[in-house]
XYZ file of N, CA and C in Angstrom:
642
model
N -32.455 8.297 -63.296
C -33.008 9.645 -63.427
C -34.508 9.602 -63.129
N -34.954 10.575 -62.381
C -36.376 10.630 -62.023
C -37.090 11.709 -62.826
N -38.261 11.334 -63.352
C -39.137 12.287 -64.018
C -40.442 12.324 -63.237
N -40.815 13.510 -62.767
C -42.069 13.688 -62.036
C -43.059 14.407 -62.953
N -44.267 13.865 -63.029
C -45.275 14.426 -63.924
C -46.495 14.826 -63.104
N -46.776 16.129 -63.080
C -47.999 16.607 -62.444
C -49.105 16.649 -63.495
N -50.238 16.060 -63.172
C -51.345 15.998 -64.134
C -52.659 15.834 -63.389
N -53.734 16.142 -64.095
C -55.078 15.946 -63.558
C -55.886 15.154 -64.585
N -56.657 14.204 -64.112
C -57.468 13.358 -64.986
C -58.447 14.191 -65.808
N -58.861 15.324 -65.300
C -59.837 16.167 -65.999
C -59.214 16.999 -67.112
N -57.897 16.961 -67.258
C -57.174 17.832 -68.179
C -56.920 17.135 -69.517
N -57.527 17.606 -70.604
C -57.297 16.971 -71.906
C -55.857 17.076 -72.368
N -55.173 18.164 -72.004
C -53.772 18.330 -72.408
C -52.885 17.340 -71.658
N -53.287 16.950 -70.459
C -52.540 15.929 -69.719
C -52.692 14.563 -70.388
N -53.875 14.294 -70.886
C -54.166 13.057 -71.612
C -53.249 12.936 -72.828
N -53.140 14.004 -73.601
C -52.284 14.007 -74.786
C -50.807 14.072 -74.389
N -50.498 14.918 -73.409
C -49.110 15.087 -72.993
C -48.498 13.809 -72.467
N -49.287 13.020 -71.742
C -48.781 11.737 -71.235
C -48.402 10.826 -72.393
N -49.251 10.761 -73.419
C -48.969 9.897 -74.564
C -47.719 10.365 -75.307
N -47.575 11.667 -75.483
C -46.390 12.179 -76.180
C -45.131 11.935 -75.361
N -45.227 12.134 -74.043
C -44.053 11.862 -73.207
C -43.657 10.396 -73.312
N -44.635 9.501 -73.262
C -44.334 8.065 -73.356
C -43.598 7.745 -74.653
N -44.002 8.395 -75.736
C -43.312 8.179 -77.013
C -41.899 8.759 -76.974
N -41.772 9.920 -76.366
C -40.451 10.520 -76.239
C -39.527 9.667 -75.385
N -40.075 9.114 -74.310
C -39.289 8.240 -73.442
C -38.894 6.961 -74.180
N -39.796 6.413 -74.989
C -39.506 5.192 -75.737
C -38.342 5.387 -76.700
N -38.144 6.620 -77.157
C -37.056 6.912 -78.090
C -35.747 7.259 -77.375
N -35.764 7.287 -76.061
C -34.591 7.639 -75.266
C -33.788 6.374 -74.960
N -32.508 6.386 -75.285
C -31.688 5.176 -75.184
C -31.597 4.647 -73.757
N -31.653 5.525 -72.757
C -31.509 5.114 -71.350
C -32.859 4.976 -70.655
N -33.911 4.717 -71.421
C -35.271 4.698 -70.866
C -35.431 3.713 -69.713
N -34.654 2.618 -69.712
C -34.781 1.633 -68.643
C -34.182 2.125 -67.328
N -33.521 3.282 -67.370
C -32.931 3.854 -66.160
C -33.672 5.117 -65.718
N -34.879 5.282 -66.241
C -35.701 6.441 -65.880
C -36.851 5.983 -64.997
N -36.986 6.618 -63.850
C -38.117 6.373 -62.947
C -39.148 7.473 -63.181
N -40.354 7.076 -63.551
C -41.422 8.040 -63.787
C -42.370 8.036 -62.590
N -42.568 9.203 -61.997
C -43.441 9.349 -60.831
C -44.593 10.274 -61.199
N -45.804 9.780 -61.089
C -46.980 10.588 -61.397
C -47.460 11.286 -60.139
N -47.592 12.597 -60.226
C -47.978 13.393 -59.068
C -49.346 14.035 -59.278
N -50.037 14.238 -58.170
C -51.411 14.749 -58.214
C -51.446 16.259 -58.388
N -52.452 16.702 -59.137
C -52.716 18.127 -59.314
C -54.206 18.272 -59.601
N -54.866 19.169 -58.878
C -56.293 19.407 -59.112
C -56.480 20.754 -59.799
N -57.031 20.724 -60.979
C -57.334 21.979 -61.678
C -58.453 22.744 -60.973
N -59.393 21.999 -60.397
C -60.551 22.625 -59.746
C -60.815 21.947 -58.397
N -59.973 22.236 -57.407
C -60.119 21.550 -56.115
C -61.433 21.830 -55.393
N -62.114 22.923 -55.751
C -63.380 23.242 -55.100
C -64.583 22.721 -55.882
N -64.341 22.018 -56.968
C -65.433 21.542 -57.817
C -66.342 20.572 -57.080
N -67.608 20.621 -57.425
C -68.593 19.686 -56.893
C -69.009 18.728 -58.006
N -69.207 17.475 -57.649
C -69.679 16.510 -58.633
C -71.142 16.775 -58.956
N -71.479 16.619 -60.225
C -72.853 16.855 -60.636
C -73.041 16.483 -62.086
N -73.921 17.195 -62.754
C -74.205 16.866 -64.148
C -74.012 18.073 -65.079
N -73.183 19.038 -64.647
C -72.913 20.202 -65.485
C -71.979 19.785 -66.618
N -72.345 20.017 -67.877
C -71.474 19.654 -68.999
C -70.122 20.364 -68.897
N -69.067 19.640 -69.222
C -67.721 20.193 -69.078
C -67.526 21.445 -69.924
N -68.104 21.483 -71.115
C -67.926 22.647 -71.981
C -68.502 23.900 -71.335
N -69.682 23.790 -70.765
C -70.307 24.944 -70.119
C -69.534 25.378 -68.883
N -69.084 24.404 -68.095
C -68.381 24.723 -66.852
C -67.044 25.405 -67.120
N -66.278 24.864 -68.052
C -64.954 25.424 -68.323
C -65.069 26.762 -69.048
N -66.038 26.897 -69.937
C -66.256 28.182 -70.611
C -66.552 29.274 -69.586
N -67.404 28.958 -68.617
C -67.734 29.932 -67.577
C -66.523 30.246 -66.705
N -65.737 29.230 -66.387
C -64.576 29.409 -65.527
C -63.542 30.355 -66.137
N -63.325 30.239 -67.442
C -62.286 31.030 -68.103
C -62.840 32.196 -68.923
N -64.133 32.456 -68.814
C -64.722 33.589 -69.495
C -64.754 33.452 -71.005
N -64.954 32.235 -71.485
C -65.028 31.989 -72.924
C -66.475 31.772 -73.338
N -66.721 31.957 -74.601
C -68.030 31.588 -75.131
C -68.071 30.075 -75.302
N -69.284 29.556 -75.447
C -69.411 28.113 -75.665
C -68.706 27.709 -76.963
N -68.808 28.533 -77.983
C -68.176 28.242 -79.268
C -66.655 28.184 -79.128
N -66.099 29.094 -78.327
C -64.653 29.080 -78.111
C -64.218 27.809 -77.390
N -65.019 27.381 -76.414
C -64.650 26.178 -75.677
C -64.792 24.935 -76.544
N -65.807 24.903 -77.385
C -65.947 23.781 -78.321
C -64.732 23.720 -79.242
N -64.248 24.869 -79.691
C -63.070 24.903 -80.555
C -61.849 24.335 -79.841
N -61.717 24.608 -78.550
C -60.605 24.055 -77.787
C -60.748 22.545 -77.639
N -61.973 22.082 -77.463
C -62.205 20.639 -77.417
C -61.823 19.987 -78.743
N -62.170 20.627 -79.831
C -61.841 20.096 -81.156
C -60.328 20.062 -81.360
N -59.647 21.085 -80.851
C -58.189 21.103 -80.931
C -57.591 19.942 -80.135
N -58.119 19.715 -78.927
C -57.631 18.616 -78.106
C -57.891 17.267 -78.779
N -59.059 17.130 -79.398
C -59.396 15.884 -80.090
C -58.435 15.623 -81.238
N -58.078 16.670 -81.969
C -57.140 16.526 -83.075
C -55.761 16.114 -82.577
N -55.325 16.734 -81.492
C -54.021 16.386 -80.926
C -54.023 14.963 -80.388
N -55.133 14.557 -79.783
C -55.238 13.192 -79.281
C -55.156 12.183 -80.429
N -55.851 12.473 -81.508
C -55.843 11.578 -82.666
C -54.445 11.416 -83.234
N -53.634 12.474 -83.139
C -52.281 12.430 -83.702
C -51.380 11.434 -82.984
N -51.740 11.058 -81.766
C -50.963 10.055 -81.022
C -51.793 8.797 -80.766
N -52.843 8.614 -81.557
C -53.608 7.380 -81.501
C -54.584 7.262 -80.359
N -55.001 8.388 -79.794
C -55.935 8.365 -78.677
C -57.341 8.726 -79.150
N -58.340 8.053 -78.599
C -59.723 8.421 -78.868
C -60.108 9.592 -77.974
N -60.949 10.473 -78.504
C -61.380 11.644 -77.746
C -62.760 12.044 -78.250
N -63.730 11.980 -77.359
C -65.083 12.404 -77.720
C -65.295 13.833 -77.211
N -65.968 14.611 -78.017
C -66.136 16.030 -77.711
C -67.478 16.298 -77.028
N -67.399 16.922 -75.853
C -68.589 17.541 -75.298
C -69.448 16.740 -74.349
N -69.220 15.447 -74.207
C -70.132 14.656 -73.391
C -69.746 14.520 -71.932
N -68.546 15.000 -71.572
C -68.082 14.840 -70.199
C -68.814 15.813 -69.269
N -68.773 15.490 -67.986
C -69.338 16.392 -66.980
C -68.220 16.929 -66.111
N -68.527 18.016 -65.420
C -67.582 18.687 -64.535
C -67.611 18.002 -63.175
N -66.448 17.845 -62.544
C -66.444 17.203 -61.244
C -65.125 17.385 -60.511
N -65.019 16.728 -59.366
C -63.871 16.826 -58.470
C -63.034 15.557 -58.588
N -61.737 15.714 -58.852
C -60.881 14.555 -59.111
C -60.095 14.071 -57.894
N -60.383 14.622 -56.725
C -59.591 14.262 -55.541
C -59.642 12.758 -55.257
N -60.817 12.143 -55.382
C -60.931 10.706 -55.117
C -60.140 9.883 -56.122
N -60.104 10.351 -57.358
C -59.323 9.635 -58.374
C -57.846 9.680 -58.011
N -57.371 10.841 -57.606
C -55.966 10.975 -57.215
C -55.643 10.090 -56.009
N -56.551 10.049 -55.046
C -56.312 9.190 -53.873
C -56.183 7.739 -54.299
N -57.047 7.314 -55.197
C -57.037 5.930 -55.640
C -55.769 5.618 -56.437
N -55.280 6.572 -57.209
C -54.038 6.363 -57.951
C -52.869 6.178 -56.986
N -52.852 6.949 -55.902
C -51.804 6.763 -54.903
C -51.887 5.369 -54.282
N -53.093 4.917 -54.007
C -53.236 3.558 -53.480
C -52.770 2.529 -54.502
N -53.121 2.743 -55.759
C -52.724 1.812 -56.823
C -51.200 1.703 -56.918
N -50.486 2.785 -56.585
C -49.026 2.725 -56.597
C -48.517 1.698 -55.593
N -49.183 1.567 -54.474
C -48.756 0.576 -53.479
C -48.970 -0.845 -53.962
N -49.781 -1.027 -54.981
C -50.049 -2.354 -55.541
C -49.381 -2.536 -56.915
N -48.635 -1.518 -57.343
C -47.901 -1.631 -58.592
C -48.730 -1.513 -59.851
N -49.931 -0.912 -59.754
C -50.800 -0.813 -60.934
C -51.256 0.628 -61.185
N -50.462 1.595 -60.727
C -50.899 2.985 -60.892
C -50.875 3.422 -62.352
N -49.923 2.931 -63.141
C -49.903 3.282 -64.562
C -51.161 2.783 -65.257
N -51.536 1.551 -64.940
C -52.752 0.977 -65.534
C -53.985 1.785 -65.145
N -54.064 2.157 -63.872
C -55.227 2.917 -63.405
C -55.269 4.294 -64.046
N -54.121 4.930 -64.164
C -54.062 6.257 -64.771
C -54.514 6.199 -66.232
N -54.006 5.220 -66.962
C -54.396 5.070 -68.373
C -55.904 4.839 -68.504
N -56.433 3.974 -67.670
C -57.859 3.658 -67.739
C -58.719 4.847 -67.349
N -58.294 5.592 -66.337
C -59.061 6.767 -65.907
C -59.127 7.806 -67.023
N -57.998 8.041 -67.677
C -57.995 8.954 -68.824
C -58.916 8.443 -69.929
N -58.828 7.146 -70.218
C -59.635 6.585 -71.309
C -61.122 6.698 -71.017
N -61.511 6.357 -69.802
C -62.923 6.433 -69.416
C -63.432 7.863 -69.545
N -62.615 8.823 -69.121
C -63.045 10.213 -69.115
C -63.130 10.811 -70.517
N -62.124 10.556 -71.334
C -62.049 11.237 -72.625
C -62.514 10.409 -73.818
N -62.277 9.112 -73.794
C -62.642 8.284 -74.949
C -64.028 7.673 -74.821
N -64.430 7.399 -73.577
C -65.722 6.743 -73.360
C -66.767 7.679 -72.780
N -66.302 8.790 -72.218
C -67.186 9.784 -71.610
C -68.116 9.184 -70.554
N -67.570 8.230 -69.813
C -68.251 7.776 -68.597
C -67.757 8.659 -67.459
N -68.593 8.912 -66.498
C -68.211 9.818 -65.424
C -67.253 9.141 -64.448
N -66.014 9.623 -64.449
C -65.020 9.101 -63.515
C -65.344 9.512 -62.081
N -66.317 10.428 -61.924
C -66.713 10.900 -60.599
C -67.793 10.014 -59.989
N -68.317 9.092 -60.771
C -69.322 8.159 -60.299
C -68.642 7.035 -59.524
N -69.138 6.740 -58.337
C -68.512 5.760 -57.450
C -68.381 4.390 -58.117
N -69.434 3.923 -58.769
C -69.386 2.603 -59.387
C -68.417 2.576 -60.566
N -68.402 3.648 -61.349
C -67.467 3.708 -62.472
C -66.033 3.685 -61.974
N -65.751 4.463 -60.940
C -64.399 4.492 -60.383
C -64.005 3.121 -59.848
N -64.938 2.436 -59.218
C -64.657 1.085 -58.732
C -64.399 0.132 -59.897
N -65.200 0.220 -60.942
C -65.008 -0.636 -62.113
C -63.629 -0.415 -62.732
N -63.221 0.840 -62.815
C -61.904 1.172 -63.367
C -60.798 0.587 -62.486
N -60.971 0.697 -61.170
C -59.973 0.164 -60.240
C -59.805 -1.338 -60.416
N -60.913 -2.040 -60.530
C -60.859 -3.501 -60.692
C -60.225 -3.870 -62.032
N -60.590 -3.149 -63.077
C -60.006 -3.416 -64.395
C -58.495 -3.177 -64.386
N -58.053 -2.221 -63.566
C -56.625 -1.927 -63.481
C -55.864 -2.990 -62.703
N -56.589 -3.801 -61.933
C -55.934 -4.872 -61.189
C -56.050 -4.789 -59.686
N -56.827 -3.834 -59.178
C -57.045 -3.739 -57.739
C -58.180 -4.656 -57.316
N -58.124 -5.112 -56.080
C -59.226 -5.881 -55.540
C -60.416 -4.981 -55.280
N -61.607 -5.475 -55.527
C -62.807 -4.652 -55.384
C -62.983 -4.156 -53.950
N -62.802 -5.031 -52.978
C -63.033 -4.640 -51.587
C -62.032 -3.590 -51.131
N -60.750 -3.799 -51.454
C -59.747 -2.830 -51.003
C -59.903 -1.497 -51.728
N -60.263 -1.529 -52.988
C -60.483 -0.282 -53.731
C -61.662 0.479 -53.151
N -62.722 -0.240 -52.805
C -63.908 0.404 -52.264
C -63.627 1.029 -50.904
N -62.780 0.382 -50.125
C -62.419 0.957 -48.821
C -61.719 2.302 -49.006
N -60.862 2.385 -50.006
C -60.166 3.645 -50.270
C -61.140 4.698 -50.790
N -61.971 4.314 -51.736
C -62.937 5.260 -52.314
C -63.852 5.841 -51.245
N -64.274 5.003 -50.315
C -65.251 5.428 -49.315
C -64.637 6.108 -48.092
N -63.315 6.110 -47.990
C -62.644 6.774 -46.876
C -61.983 8.045 -47.394
N -62.577 9.217 -47.164
C -62.061 10.461 -47.748
C -60.649 10.834 -47.306
N -60.158 10.209 -46.239
C -58.804 10.525 -45.784
C -57.774 9.516 -46.264
N -58.212 8.423 -46.888
C -57.265 7.423 -47.394
C -56.424 8.029 -48.510
N -55.110 8.107 -48.275
C -54.147 8.638 -49.244
C -54.375 10.117 -49.574
N -55.190 10.774 -48.774
C -55.398 12.212 -48.982
C -54.117 12.998 -48.695
N -53.353 12.551 -47.709
C -52.118 13.253 -47.354
C -51.121 13.237 -48.508
N -51.077 12.123 -49.252
C -50.151 12.034 -50.381
C -50.560 12.991 -51.510
N -51.874 13.099 -51.729
C -52.351 14.024 -52.750
C -51.978 15.450 -52.368
N -52.232 15.804 -51.119
C -51.930 17.166 -50.667
C -50.432 17.446 -50.688
N -49.622 16.422 -50.390
C -48.168 16.596 -50.437
C -47.698 16.875 -51.863
N -48.263 16.162 -52.831
C -47.931 16.427 -54.237
C -48.277 17.850 -54.621
N -49.423 18.315 -54.154
C -49.875 19.656 -54.509
C -49.032 20.733 -53.824
N -48.596 20.467 -52.604
C -47.685 21.416 -51.929
C -46.360 21.488 -52.667
N -45.855 20.338 -53.083
C -44.586 20.304 -53.801
C -44.702 21.053 -55.124
N -45.832 20.898 -55.797
C -46.060 21.633 -57.038
C -45.972 23.134 -56.788
N -46.598 23.583 -55.706
C -46.569 24.998 -55.366
C -45.151 25.467 -55.064
N -44.397 24.660 -54.340
C -43.018 25.016 -53.995
C -42.133 25.115 -55.233
N -42.423 24.293 -56.236
C -41.625 24.287 -57.463
C -42.124 25.304 -58.486
N -43.224 25.970 -58.172
C -43.759 26.972 -59.077
C -44.618 26.421 -60.189
N -45.134 25.218 -59.995
C -46.011 24.621 -60.999
C -47.377 25.289 -60.884
N -47.824 25.910 -61.960
C -49.110 26.616 -61.919
C -50.095 26.098 -62.953
N -49.723 25.075 -63.684
C -50.606 24.482 -64.673
C -50.087 23.120 -65.075
N -50.931 22.333 -65.670
C -50.556 20.977 -66.052
C -50.951 20.706 -67.508
N -50.241 19.734 -68.128
C -49.210 18.862 -67.549
C -47.905 19.614 -67.315
N -47.169 19.162 -66.308
C -45.869 19.737 -66.008
C -44.911 18.599 -65.688
N -43.768 18.608 -66.347
C -42.794 17.528 -66.236
C -41.516 18.071 -65.608
N -41.028 17.414 -64.560
C -39.793 17.836 -63.899
C -38.785 16.699 -64.005
N -37.638 16.995 -64.603
C -36.613 15.989 -64.828
C -35.443 16.236 -63.886
N -35.226 15.294 -62.988
C -34.103 15.351 -62.052
C -34.050 16.642 -61.253
N -35.192 17.286 -61.087
C -35.296 18.575 -60.398
C -34.377 19.623 -61.016
N -34.050 19.429 -62.315
C -33.203 20.363 -63.037
C -33.949 21.050 -64.175
N -34.805 20.286 -64.839
C -35.517 20.802 -66.001
C -37.015 20.722 -65.771
N -37.711 21.747 -66.205
C -39.162 21.741 -66.176
C -39.705 21.898 -67.584
N -40.662 21.061 -67.931
C -41.310 21.144 -69.239
C -42.795 21.356 -68.999
N -43.316 22.447 -69.526
C -44.721 22.784 -69.305
C -45.534 22.551 -70.561
N -46.707 21.952 -70.389
C -47.640 21.823 -71.492
C -47.395 20.631 -72.392
N -48.139 20.609 -73.487
C -48.064 19.515 -74.446
C -46.958 19.824 -75.450
N -45.798 19.227 -75.245
C -44.667 19.433 -76.140
C -44.600 18.309 -77.174
N -43.731 18.481 -78.149
C -43.564 17.446 -79.170
C -42.832 16.244 -78.592
N -42.994 15.110 -79.253
C -42.277 13.898 -78.856
C -40.774 14.163 -78.869
N -40.311 14.856 -79.892
C -38.880 15.143 -80.035
C -38.362 16.025 -78.900
N -39.176 16.968 -78.448
C -38.764 17.826 -77.334
C -38.573 17.008 -76.069
N -39.475 16.081 -75.818
C -39.328 15.232 -74.633
C -38.053 14.399 -74.721
N -37.795 13.783 -75.868
C -36.593 12.965 -76.017
C -35.335 13.801 -75.855
N -35.314 14.956 -76.487
C -34.140 15.832 -76.429
C -33.868 16.298 -74.995
N -34.921 16.629 -74.258
C -34.728 17.105 -72.886
C -34.296 15.969 -71.973
N -34.815 14.783 -72.205
C -34.344 13.614 -71.453
C -32.851 13.400 -71.675
N -32.420 13.518 -72.918
C -31.001 13.339 -73.237
C -30.147 14.404 -72.568
N -30.623 15.638 -72.582
C -29.870 16.737 -71.979
C -29.784 16.568 -70.468
N -30.909 16.214 -69.844
C -30.920 16.021 -68.395
C -30.016 14.856 -67.997
N -30.041 13.805 -68.793
C -29.194 12.638 -68.504
C -27.713 13.012 -68.607
N -27.356 13.749 -69.638
C -25.958 14.153 -69.827
C -25.482 15.001 -68.668
N -26.290 15.964 -68.257
C -25.888 16.833 -67.131
C -25.788 16.058 -65.833
N -26.720 15.129 -65.643
C -26.715 14.348 -64.399
C -25.484 13.468 -64.320
N -25.172 12.786 -65.397
C -24.017 11.878 -65.381
C -22.702 12.638 -65.338
N -22.657 13.822 -65.964
C -21.445 14.651 -65.923
C -21.196 15.174 -64.514
N -22.289 15.597 -63.868
C -22.155 16.103 -62.496
C -21.697 15.010 -61.540
């Protein structure tokens, strides 16, 4: 059974949702027969890298006050803590995640995309280092298990694995995915947002039963 997960590194709900899904999958009896495919999604494809604080940028984007956005950050931090994740509030900057997605696609060819995805989330939310910084992204790639030279070639070539990122985003549009995290199970079930661990396990069981019955 295939599970496709659309997510963006800049999305705090994706950070929490990934952890909850992993727990739900761990509780699924047929977990060793599930293929998990991580797909690219950009919340802000037109974003420019810079030093604008994430709270100010997102508040402006969605028409919220700074206080309202801080409250959402606090909510995300609480949810992250509930699954054992560190989350620092307010220190991140706004930026463009296209290069991160390209690098994750490259990491898949080397079998270390899960490691890179986990590290990218951790750097962004737990350490508040800028994942949009070239050196930071390279450091994360090396820590995940990629060679420094090959990772740098991908980072510095804007077309490297760009087609795969765009293909993921086209597929999301075709399937009606309009926000992340979004989980698609066997192209039969869609789960939107940060659901409970039990919901993920239950839906995996239901999708598996229907697939094997069919």
